[in-house]
mmCIF file of C-alpha atoms in Angstrom:
data_model
loop_
_atom_site.group_PDB
_atom_site.id
_atom_site.type_symbol
_atom_site.label_atom_id
_atom_site.label_comp_id
_atom_site.label_asym_id
_atom_site.label_seq_id
_atom_site.Cartn_x
_atom_site.Cartn_y
_atom_site.Cartn_z
ATOM 1 C CA MET A 799 -0.106 0.105 -0.145
ATOM 2 C CA GLU A 800 2.580 2.549 1.060
ATOM 3 C CA PHE A 801 3.746 3.057 -2.769
ATOM 4 C CA ILE A 802 0.248 3.107 -4.414
ATOM 5 C CA ARG A 803 0.178 6.187 -1.184
ATOM 6 C CA TRP A 804 2.738 7.378 -2.177
ATOM 7 C CA CYS A 805 2.775 7.247 -6.036
ATOM 8 C CA SER A 806 -0.572 8.735 -5.706
ATOM 9 C CA ILE A 807 0.524 11.824 -3.395
ATOM 10 C CA LEU A 808 3.776 11.853 -6.122
ATOM 11 C CA ASP A 809 0.466 12.080 -9.004
ATOM 12 C CA ARG A 810 -1.144 14.909 -7.055
ATOM 13 C CA GLN A 811 1.132 17.157 -6.453
ATOM 14 C CA ASN A 812 2.361 17.435 -9.751
ATOM 15 C CA LYS A 813 -1.474 18.229 -10.787
ATOM 16 C CA ARG A 814 -1.610 20.979 -8.576
ATOM 17 C CA TYR A 815 2.119 21.893 -9.751
ATOM 18 C CA LEU A 816 1.327 22.202 -12.979
ATOM 19 C CA ASP A 817 -2.486 23.185 -12.538
ATOM 20 C CA LYS A 818 -0.758 26.090 -11.185
ATOM 21 C CA LYS A 819 1.892 26.900 -13.641
ATOM 22 C CA LEU A 820 0.096 26.217 -17.178
ATOM 23 C CA ALA A 821 -3.072 28.337 -15.586
ATOM 24 C CA PRO A 822 -1.410 31.838 -17.608
ATOM 25 C CA PHE A 823 -1.671 29.555 -20.521
ATOM 26 C CA GLY A 824 -5.281 28.638 -20.376
ATOM 27 C CA LEU A 825 -3.778 25.029 -19.564
ATOM 28 C CA ASN A 826 -4.297 22.435 -17.220
ATOM 29 C CA SER A 827 -1.974 19.545 -16.469
ATOM 30 C CA SER A 828 -4.490 17.305 -17.951
ATOM 31 C CA GLN A 829 -4.277 18.981 -21.550
ATOM 32 C CA HIS A 830 -0.729 19.301 -22.059
ATOM 33 C CA MET A 831 0.677 16.082 -22.382
ATOM 34 C CA TYR A 832 -1.869 15.716 -25.083
ATOM 35 C CA LEU A 833 -0.496 19.487 -26.876
ATOM 36 C CA ILE A 834 2.960 17.271 -26.085
ATOM 37 C CA ARG A 835 2.601 15.312 -28.049
ATOM 38 C CA VAL A 836 1.290 16.533 -31.207
ATOM 39 C CA CYS A 837 3.050 18.762 -30.944
ATOM 40 C CA ARG A 838 6.087 16.449 -30.714
ATOM 41 C CA GLU A 839 3.361 14.269 -34.152
ATOM 42 C CA PRO A 840 1.779 16.230 -36.020
ATOM 43 C CA GLY A 841 -0.629 14.447 -37.890
ATOM 44 C CA ILE A 842 -1.671 11.663 -35.269
ATOM 45 C CA THR A 843 -4.377 10.597 -34.864
ATOM 46 C CA GLN A 844 -6.990 10.771 -32.363
ATOM 47 C CA ASP A 845 -7.705 6.987 -31.679
ATOM 48 C CA SER A 846 -3.714 6.563 -31.201
ATOM 49 C CA LEU A 847 -3.509 8.844 -28.765
ATOM 50 C CA PHE A 848 -5.768 6.241 -26.382
ATOM 51 C CA SER A 849 -3.969 4.233 -26.987
ATOM 52 C CA ARG A 850 -0.780 6.034 -25.669
ATOM 53 C CA PHE A 851 -2.098 7.258 -22.416
ATOM 54 C CA TYR A 852 -4.560 4.828 -21.549
ATOM 55 C CA ILE A 853 -6.675 7.361 -20.454
ATOM 56 C CA HIS A 854 -10.750 6.655 -21.198
ATOM 57 C CA PRO A 855 -11.509 7.676 -24.663
ATOM 58 C CA SER A 856 -14.285 10.364 -23.238
ATOM 59 C CA ASN A 857 -11.511 11.699 -21.137
ATOM 60 C CA ILE A 858 -8.991 12.749 -23.849
ATOM 61 C CA THR A 859 -11.960 14.040 -26.275
ATOM 62 C CA ARG A 860 -12.566 16.141 -24.000
ATOM 63 C CA ALA A 861 -9.423 17.440 -22.755
ATOM 64 C CA LEU A 862 -8.440 17.525 -26.864
ATOM 65 C CA ALA A 863 -11.652 19.500 -27.302
ATOM 66 C CA ALA A 864 -10.631 21.569 -24.717
ATOM 67 C CA LEU A 865 -7.317 22.304 -26.643
ATOM 68 C CA GLU A 866 -9.038 23.014 -29.494
ATOM 69 C CA GLN A 867 -11.736 25.845 -29.410
ATOM 70 C CA GLY A 868 -8.891 27.022 -26.701
ATOM 71 C CA GLY A 869 -6.985 27.556 -30.352
ATOM 72 C CA PHE A 870 -4.004 25.058 -29.617
ATOM 73 C CA LEU A 871 -4.922 22.791 -32.045
ATOM 74 C CA ARG A 872 -7.156 22.300 -34.910
ATOM 75 C CA LYS A 873 -9.101 19.160 -36.140
ATOM 76 C CA GLU A 874 -8.542 17.729 -39.988
ATOM 77 C CA LEU A 875 -10.949 14.698 -41.091
ATOM 78 C CA HIS A 876 -7.971 11.363 -41.779
ATOM 79 C CA PRO A 877 -8.066 11.683 -45.912
ATOM 80 C CA GLN A 878 -8.233 7.907 -45.578
ATOM 81 C CA ASP A 879 -10.565 7.815 -42.912
ATOM 82 C CA ARG A 880 -13.551 10.014 -42.283
ATOM 83 C CA ARG A 881 -14.882 8.883 -39.078
ATOM 84 C CA THR A 882 -10.453 9.163 -37.549
ATOM 85 C CA CYS A 883 -9.042 12.589 -37.193
ATOM 86 C CA ARG A 884 -5.916 14.415 -37.137
ATOM 87 C CA LEU A 885 -4.760 16.463 -35.366
ATOM 88 C CA TYR A 886 -1.896 19.471 -35.299
ATOM 89 C CA PRO A 887 -0.537 22.737 -34.198
ATOM 90 C CA THR A 888 -1.639 25.356 -34.435
ATOM 91 C CA GLU A 889 0.902 28.769 -33.854
ATOM 92 C CA ARG A 890 -0.327 29.113 -30.588
ATOM 93 C CA GLY A 891 -0.020 25.939 -29.501
ATOM 94 C CA ARG A 892 4.049 25.929 -30.990
ATOM 95 C CA GLU A 893 3.797 28.676 -29.222
ATOM 96 C CA VAL A 894 3.646 27.340 -25.326
ATOM 97 C CA TYR A 895 5.173 24.218 -26.899
ATOM 98 C CA GLN A 896 8.764 25.188 -25.866
ATOM 99 C CA GLN A 897 7.327 26.573 -22.534
ATOM 100 C CA ILE A 898 5.464 24.272 -21.239
ATOM 101 C CA LEU A 899 8.404 21.366 -21.548
ATOM 102 C CA ASP A 900 10.668 24.253 -19.897
ATOM 103 C CA ILE A 901 7.755 23.365 -16.923
ATOM 104 C CA CYS A 902 7.841 20.466 -17.041
ATOM 105 C CA ASP A 903 11.966 19.720 -16.571
ATOM 106 C CA SER A 904 12.215 22.164 -14.107
ATOM 107 C CA TRP A 905 9.722 20.412 -11.782
ATOM 108 C CA GLU A 906 11.321 16.815 -12.668
ATOM 109 C CA ALA A 907 14.676 18.515 -12.066
ATOM 110 C CA THR A 908 13.096 20.033 -8.582
ATOM 111 C CA VAL A 909 11.862 16.799 -7.379
ATOM 112 C CA MET A 910 14.396 14.392 -8.469
ATOM 113 C CA GLU A 911 17.102 16.738 -6.808
ATOM 114 C CA GLY A 912 19.571 14.876 -5.085
ATOM 115 C CA LEU A 913 18.537 11.505 -7.130
ATOM 116 C CA PRO A 914 21.949 10.705 -9.013
ATOM 117 C CA GLN A 915 21.426 10.594 -12.752
ATOM 118 C CA GLU A 916 21.244 6.125 -12.363
ATOM 119 C CA GLU A 917 19.256 6.221 -9.958
ATOM 120 C CA ARG A 918 16.859 8.201 -12.024
ATOM 121 C CA GLU A 919 17.517 6.116 -14.661
ATOM 122 C CA ARG A 920 17.174 3.553 -12.919
ATOM 123 C CA LEU A 921 13.189 4.270 -11.439
ATOM 124 C CA GLU A 922 12.371 5.511 -15.336
ATOM 125 C CA LYS A 923 12.750 2.320 -15.929
ATOM 126 C CA LEU A 924 10.864 0.231 -12.508
ATOM 127 C CA LEU A 925 7.562 2.469 -13.352
ATOM 128 C CA GLN A 926 7.419 1.769 -17.135
ATOM 129 C CA ARG A 927 7.826 -1.970 -15.696
ATOM 130 C CA LEU A 928 5.229 -1.087 -13.644
ATOM 131 C CA GLY A 929 2.605 0.845 -15.263
ATOM 132 C CA ARG A 930 2.580 -1.556 -18.161
ATOM 133 C CA ARG A 931 2.612 -4.315 -16.196
ATOM 134 C CA ALA A 932 -0.742 -2.315 -14.755
ATOM 135 C CA VAL A 933 -2.603 -2.252 -18.089
ATOM 136 C CA ALA A 934 -1.311 -5.425 -18.751
ATOM 137 C CA LEU A 935 -3.216 -7.215 -15.740
ATOM 138 C CA LEU A 936 -6.302 -4.542 -16.161
ATOM 139 C CA GLU A 937 -6.360 -5.654 -19.138
ATOM 140 C CA GLN A 938 -6.195 -9.038 -19.202
ATOM 141 C CA GLN A 939 -9.341 -8.637 -16.243
ATOM 142 C CA GLU A 940 -11.856 -6.978 -19.069
ATOM 143 C CA LYS A 941 -10.784 -9.547 -22.006
ATOM 144 C CA GLU A 942 -11.229 -12.371 -19.447
ATOM 145 C CA ARG A 943 -14.778 -10.758 -18.295
ATOM 146 C CA GLU A 944 -15.700 -10.350 -21.665
ATOM 147 C CA THR A 945 -15.922 -14.055 -22.319
ATOM 148 C CA THR A 946 -17.507 -15.104 -19.803
#
């Protein structure tokens, strides 16, 4: 339980920090990661975000709608599949992109301060493994429920 508790505490504090720092841009902690991904991969499909972030599609749709309404990204229908949208950053989205990265990098460096680089890298790898395992376990449970 302690591991889950501290992961939860870290997540909540991260969101508090990002909400405060991103507010001047009209963004929040539940939107910034999508804008970062769209800026890194212009033309990415909305559907591919579902499998990258492991977040319920309705939450992603809501965040993307807010980003579009805020003028940070635009949607275009996919030429080969008119049911799918491709996402592109707007000029405003590209303007704030580096600032968002700087905010995230600064916070991560501050939180990790005092940890040697080797420990930082090991921690990241371990968290990735645990995250992937959690996703796989829940996906397996959902499949089992569907077949019963």
